Short mmCIF file of C-alpha atoms in Angstrom, two decimals:
data_model
loop_
_atom_site.label_atom_id
_atom_site.label_comp_id
_atom_site.label_asym_id
_atom_site.label_seq_id
_atom_site.Cartn_x
_atom_site.Cartn_y
_atom_site.Cartn_z
CA MET A 20 23.96 1.18 -9.57
CA ASP A 21 22.45 0.56 -13.04
CA ASN A 22 19.85 -1.77 -11.53
CA LEU A 23 18.94 0.87 -8.96
CA VAL A 24 18.60 3.50 -11.67
CA GLU A 25 16.26 1.21 -13.60
CA VAL A 26 14.08 0.58 -10.52
CA ILE A 27 13.80 4.33 -9.96
CA ARG A 28 13.02 5.02 -13.60
CA GLN A 29 10.19 2.47 -13.64
CA ALA A 30 8.40 4.06 -10.65
CA SER A 31 5.54 6.20 -11.95
CA LEU A 32 6.20 9.04 -9.47
CA PHE A 33 9.72 9.50 -10.87
CA SER A 34 8.82 9.15 -14.57
CA SER A 35 9.30 12.89 -15.23
CA LEU A 36 12.85 13.01 -13.83
CA THR A 37 15.85 13.58 -16.07
CA ARG A 38 18.73 11.10 -16.13
CA LYS A 39 20.79 13.57 -14.08
CA GLU A 40 18.06 13.79 -11.44
CA ILE A 41 17.68 10.01 -11.34
CA ASP A 42 21.45 9.63 -10.89
CA LEU A 43 21.30 12.16 -8.04
CA LEU A 44 18.55 10.13 -6.37
CA ALA A 45 20.48 6.90 -6.87
CA GLN A 46 23.61 8.36 -5.28
CA SER A 47 21.66 9.27 -2.14
CA ALA A 48 19.69 6.01 -2.00
CA ALA A 49 20.00 3.14 0.46
CA ARG A 50 18.41 -0.24 -0.19
CA ALA A 51 17.14 -2.24 2.78
CA GLY A 52 15.18 -5.44 3.35
CA PHE A 53 12.44 -5.76 5.97
CA THR A 54 10.45 -8.64 7.42
CA ARG A 55 6.88 -8.67 8.66
CA LYS A 56 8.17 -8.09 12.20
CA GLU A 57 10.13 -4.95 11.28
CA ALA A 58 8.69 -1.47 10.79
CA VAL A 59 9.97 0.69 7.95
CA TYR A 60 8.97 3.63 10.14
CA ARG A 61 6.67 4.00 13.12
CA PRO A 62 5.01 6.80 15.10
CA GLY A 63 7.74 9.05 16.45
CA SER A 64 10.21 8.24 13.64
CA PRO A 65 11.68 11.37 12.02
CA MET A 66 10.10 12.42 8.71
CA ASP A 67 13.39 12.67 6.86
CA ALA A 68 13.02 10.18 3.99
CA ILE A 69 10.70 8.75 1.39
CA PHE A 70 10.67 5.10 0.38
CA LEU A 71 10.20 3.32 -2.94
CA ILE A 72 8.95 -0.27 -2.70
CA ALA A 73 11.22 -2.44 -4.86
CA ASN A 74 9.46 -5.72 -4.06
CA GLY A 75 6.87 -7.04 -1.64
CA GLY A 76 3.81 -5.35 -0.17
CA VAL A 77 3.74 -2.73 2.59
CA LYS A 78 0.81 -1.70 4.79
CA VAL A 79 0.59 1.79 6.27
CA SER A 80 -1.55 1.95 9.40
CA LYS A 81 -2.60 4.16 12.25
CA SER A 82 -3.45 3.00 15.78
CA ASN A 83 -4.80 4.55 18.98
CA ASP A 84 -3.82 4.22 22.63
CA GLN A 85 -5.90 1.03 22.93
CA ASP A 86 -3.86 -0.48 20.05
CA VAL A 87 -6.86 -0.50 17.74
CA ARG A 88 -5.29 -0.50 14.30
CA PHE A 89 -6.65 0.78 10.98
CA ILE A 90 -4.77 0.12 7.74
CA LEU A 91 -4.91 3.25 5.61
CA ASP A 92 -3.73 1.40 2.52
CA ILE A 93 -1.59 -1.46 1.25
CA TYR A 94 1.09 -0.59 -1.30
CA ARG A 95 2.78 -2.66 -3.99
CA PRO A 96 6.15 -2.56 -5.82
CA GLY A 97 6.64 0.73 -7.62
CA ASP A 98 4.68 2.69 -5.01
CA VAL A 99 6.22 5.39 -2.84
CA ILE A 100 5.45 5.78 0.87
CA GLY A 101 6.44 8.44 3.38
CA GLU A 102 5.84 11.20 0.82
CA GLU A 103 4.57 13.44 3.65
CA SER A 104 8.24 14.03 4.47
CA LEU A 105 8.48 16.28 1.41
CA THR A 106 6.08 18.85 2.85
CA HIS A 107 6.16 18.26 6.61
CA SER A 108 8.88 18.12 9.23
CA GLY A 109 8.63 16.46 12.60
CA THR A 110 7.76 12.82 13.18
CA HIS A 111 5.50 10.19 11.65
CA ASP A 112 2.11 9.43 13.19
CA THR A 113 1.63 6.25 11.13
CA GLU A 114 3.44 2.92 10.84
CA ALA A 115 4.70 1.23 7.68
CA ARG A 116 5.30 -2.51 7.85
CA PRO A 117 5.73 -5.25 5.21
CA LEU A 118 3.02 -7.83 4.65
CA ASP A 119 5.81 -10.41 4.61
CA GLN A 120 9.27 -9.79 3.10
CA ALA A 121 9.91 -6.50 1.32
CA THR A 122 12.78 -4.51 -0.12
CA LEU A 123 12.59 -0.71 -0.07
CA ILE A 124 14.81 2.05 -1.37
CA LYS A 125 15.24 4.98 0.99
CA PHE A 126 15.82 8.50 -0.36
CA ASP A 127 16.86 11.52 1.66
CA ALA A 128 13.84 13.86 1.73
CA LYS A 129 16.10 16.90 1.34
CA VAL A 130 17.55 15.55 -1.91
CA VAL A 131 14.09 14.73 -3.26
CA GLY A 132 12.89 18.16 -2.10
CA ARG A 133 15.60 19.94 -4.10
CA ILE A 134 14.59 18.05 -7.24
CA LEU A 135 10.95 18.89 -6.55
CA GLU A 136 11.77 22.61 -6.42
CA GLU A 137 13.61 22.48 -9.76
CA ASN A 138 11.30 20.16 -11.71
CA PRO A 139 7.70 21.45 -12.10
CA ARG A 140 6.48 18.20 -13.66
CA PHE A 141 7.78 16.23 -10.69
CA ALA A 142 6.21 18.73 -8.29
CA ARG A 143 2.88 18.25 -10.08
CA ALA A 144 3.22 14.46 -9.85
CA CYS A 145 3.83 14.70 -6.09
CA LEU A 146 0.78 16.95 -5.70
CA GLU A 147 -1.35 14.51 -7.71
CA LEU A 148 -0.15 11.64 -5.51
CA SER A 149 -1.11 13.54 -2.35
CA ASN A 150 -4.54 14.40 -3.78
CA GLN A 151 -5.12 10.83 -4.90
CA ARG A 152 -4.35 9.44 -1.45
CA ALA A 153 -6.44 12.08 0.29
CA ARG A 154 -9.36 11.12 -1.97
CA LEU A 155 -8.84 7.44 -1.20
CA TYR A 156 -8.92 8.12 2.55
CA ARG A 157 -12.18 10.07 2.15
CA GLU A 158 -13.67 7.15 0.23
CA LYS A 159 -12.66 4.76 3.00
CA VAL A 160 -14.45 6.94 5.54
CA GLU A 161 -17.55 6.99 3.33
CA ASP A 162 -17.42 3.19 3.03
CA LEU A 163 -17.24 2.88 6.81
CA ILE A 164 -20.36 5.01 7.11
CA PHE A 165 -22.47 3.71 4.24
CA LYS A 166 -21.40 0.12 3.51
CA GLU A 167 -21.78 -3.06 5.52
CA VAL A 168 -18.83 -5.35 6.26
CA PRO A 169 -19.47 -7.85 3.37
CA ALA A 170 -19.45 -5.04 0.79
CA ARG A 171 -16.35 -3.42 2.30
CA LEU A 172 -14.59 -6.76 2.40
CA ALA A 173 -15.47 -7.56 -1.21
CA ALA A 174 -14.17 -4.14 -2.30
CA ALA A 175 -10.92 -4.70 -0.38
CA LEU A 176 -10.36 -8.10 -2.00
CA ILE A 177 -10.99 -6.63 -5.46
CA LYS A 178 -8.48 -3.86 -4.77
CA LEU A 179 -5.88 -6.35 -3.53
CA THR A 180 -6.46 -8.39 -6.68
CA ARG A 181 -5.64 -5.34 -8.79
CA ALA A 182 -2.46 -4.74 -6.80
CA PHE A 183 -1.21 -8.30 -6.30
CA GLY A 184 -3.39 -10.45 -8.57
CA ARG A 185 -1.88 -13.33 -10.50
CA ARG A 186 -3.66 -15.73 -12.80
CA ASP A 187 -4.17 -19.18 -11.29
CA LYS A 188 -5.82 -22.31 -12.63
CA GLN A 189 -8.60 -21.73 -10.10
CA GLY A 190 -9.03 -18.02 -10.83
CA THR A 191 -7.09 -14.95 -9.68
CA LEU A 192 -4.69 -15.44 -6.78
CA ILE A 193 -3.85 -12.55 -4.44
CA ALA A 194 -0.08 -13.10 -4.45
CA ALA A 195 0.60 -11.46 -1.09
CA ARG A 196 0.52 -12.72 2.47
CA ILE A 197 -2.75 -11.28 3.78
CA THR A 198 -4.13 -12.45 7.13
CA HIS A 199 -7.71 -12.24 8.40
CA GLN A 200 -6.48 -9.61 10.86
CA ASP A 201 -4.97 -7.57 8.02
CA LEU A 202 -8.33 -7.60 6.24
CA ALA A 203 -10.12 -6.65 9.47
CA ASP A 204 -7.74 -3.73 10.04
CA TYR A 205 -8.09 -2.73 6.38
CA ILE A 206 -11.88 -2.38 6.42
CA GLY A 207 -12.42 -1.33 10.05
CA ALA A 208 -14.06 -4.50 11.37
CA SER A 209 -13.31 -7.21 13.91
CA ARG A 210 -11.36 -10.30 12.93
CA GLU A 211 -14.31 -12.50 13.90
CA THR A 212 -16.72 -10.56 11.68
CA VAL A 213 -14.31 -10.73 8.75
CA SER A 214 -13.83 -14.48 9.19
CA LEU A 215 -17.62 -14.98 9.12
CA ALA A 216 -17.94 -12.84 5.97
CA LEU A 217 -15.11 -14.76 4.28
CA GLY A 218 -16.90 -18.01 5.11
CA GLN A 219 -20.08 -16.70 3.49
CA MET A 220 -18.15 -15.74 0.36
CA ARG A 221 -16.62 -19.19 0.19
CA ARG A 222 -20.03 -20.86 0.51
CA LYS A 223 -21.31 -18.67 -2.32
CA LYS A 224 -18.25 -19.77 -4.37
CA LEU A 225 -17.06 -16.17 -4.64
CA LEU A 226 -13.80 -17.03 -2.88
CA LYS A 227 -11.44 -19.93 -2.33
CA MET A 228 -9.07 -19.99 0.61
CA SER A 229 -6.05 -21.99 1.73
CA VAL A 230 -3.29 -21.14 4.21
CA ARG A 231 -2.85 -17.34 3.87
CA LYS A 232 -4.00 -17.51 0.25
CA PHE A 233 -7.09 -16.02 -1.32
CA ILE A 234 -8.27 -16.97 -4.80
CA LEU A 235 -11.12 -15.23 -6.60
CA PRO A 236 -12.72 -17.67 -9.07
CA ASP A 237 -14.75 -14.86 -10.66
CA PRO A 238 -13.63 -11.31 -9.72
CA LYS A 239 -16.55 -9.82 -11.68
CA ALA A 240 -19.06 -11.67 -9.49
CA LEU A 241 -17.30 -10.45 -6.35
CA ARG A 242 -17.25 -6.91 -7.75
CA LYS A 243 -21.04 -7.02 -8.05
CA SER A 244 -21.16 -8.04 -4.40
CA ALA A 245 -18.98 -5.05 -3.49
CA GLU A 246 -21.30 -2.69 -5.35
CA ALA A 247 -24.46 -4.07 -3.75
#
């Protein structure tokens, strides 16, 4: 229980909650582990909970009838997903799935909603989160329109470095299991095109790759490529 309370307290979205409110969340919480093959929620799942990522990475994606998938974003420990359940009823139209192994804490949306109604600072934090994610989605659409694949890919790698980066003797390691297909779905490109762009980055010494590992020797140089 104490460990759960500490995990909740460290999440930025819940930083304005009182100890009583955190205890109320903890009492209604359920911790669950997921693998890459398991969905946290999928289209058609009821919107009745929000989830705090305790460890691991989680991708939230949307797909069409032809199974063309687009990753809206990739979230790290401390992030909350499924926040739409606080303002909407019905069912999800997106899928949340771990990059590899992940542990999430599930909160009843009704319990979180009651706290939201009684805590203006928490309500403001939820609104800011929604606005931030809406802005990010708009920026992704703009990138699709105005940027070529190499620039979009470089920007995605930089963002993943900020979320999962870890210092390595060769540079900055993205400490998450990211596949070429994940990157393709993340930037709205084909897997083949992404693989070609990754090869070009490697030849320019902007990137080092091994099995499901990406290392950025010089993130600043790659950032310049993303801004080009």
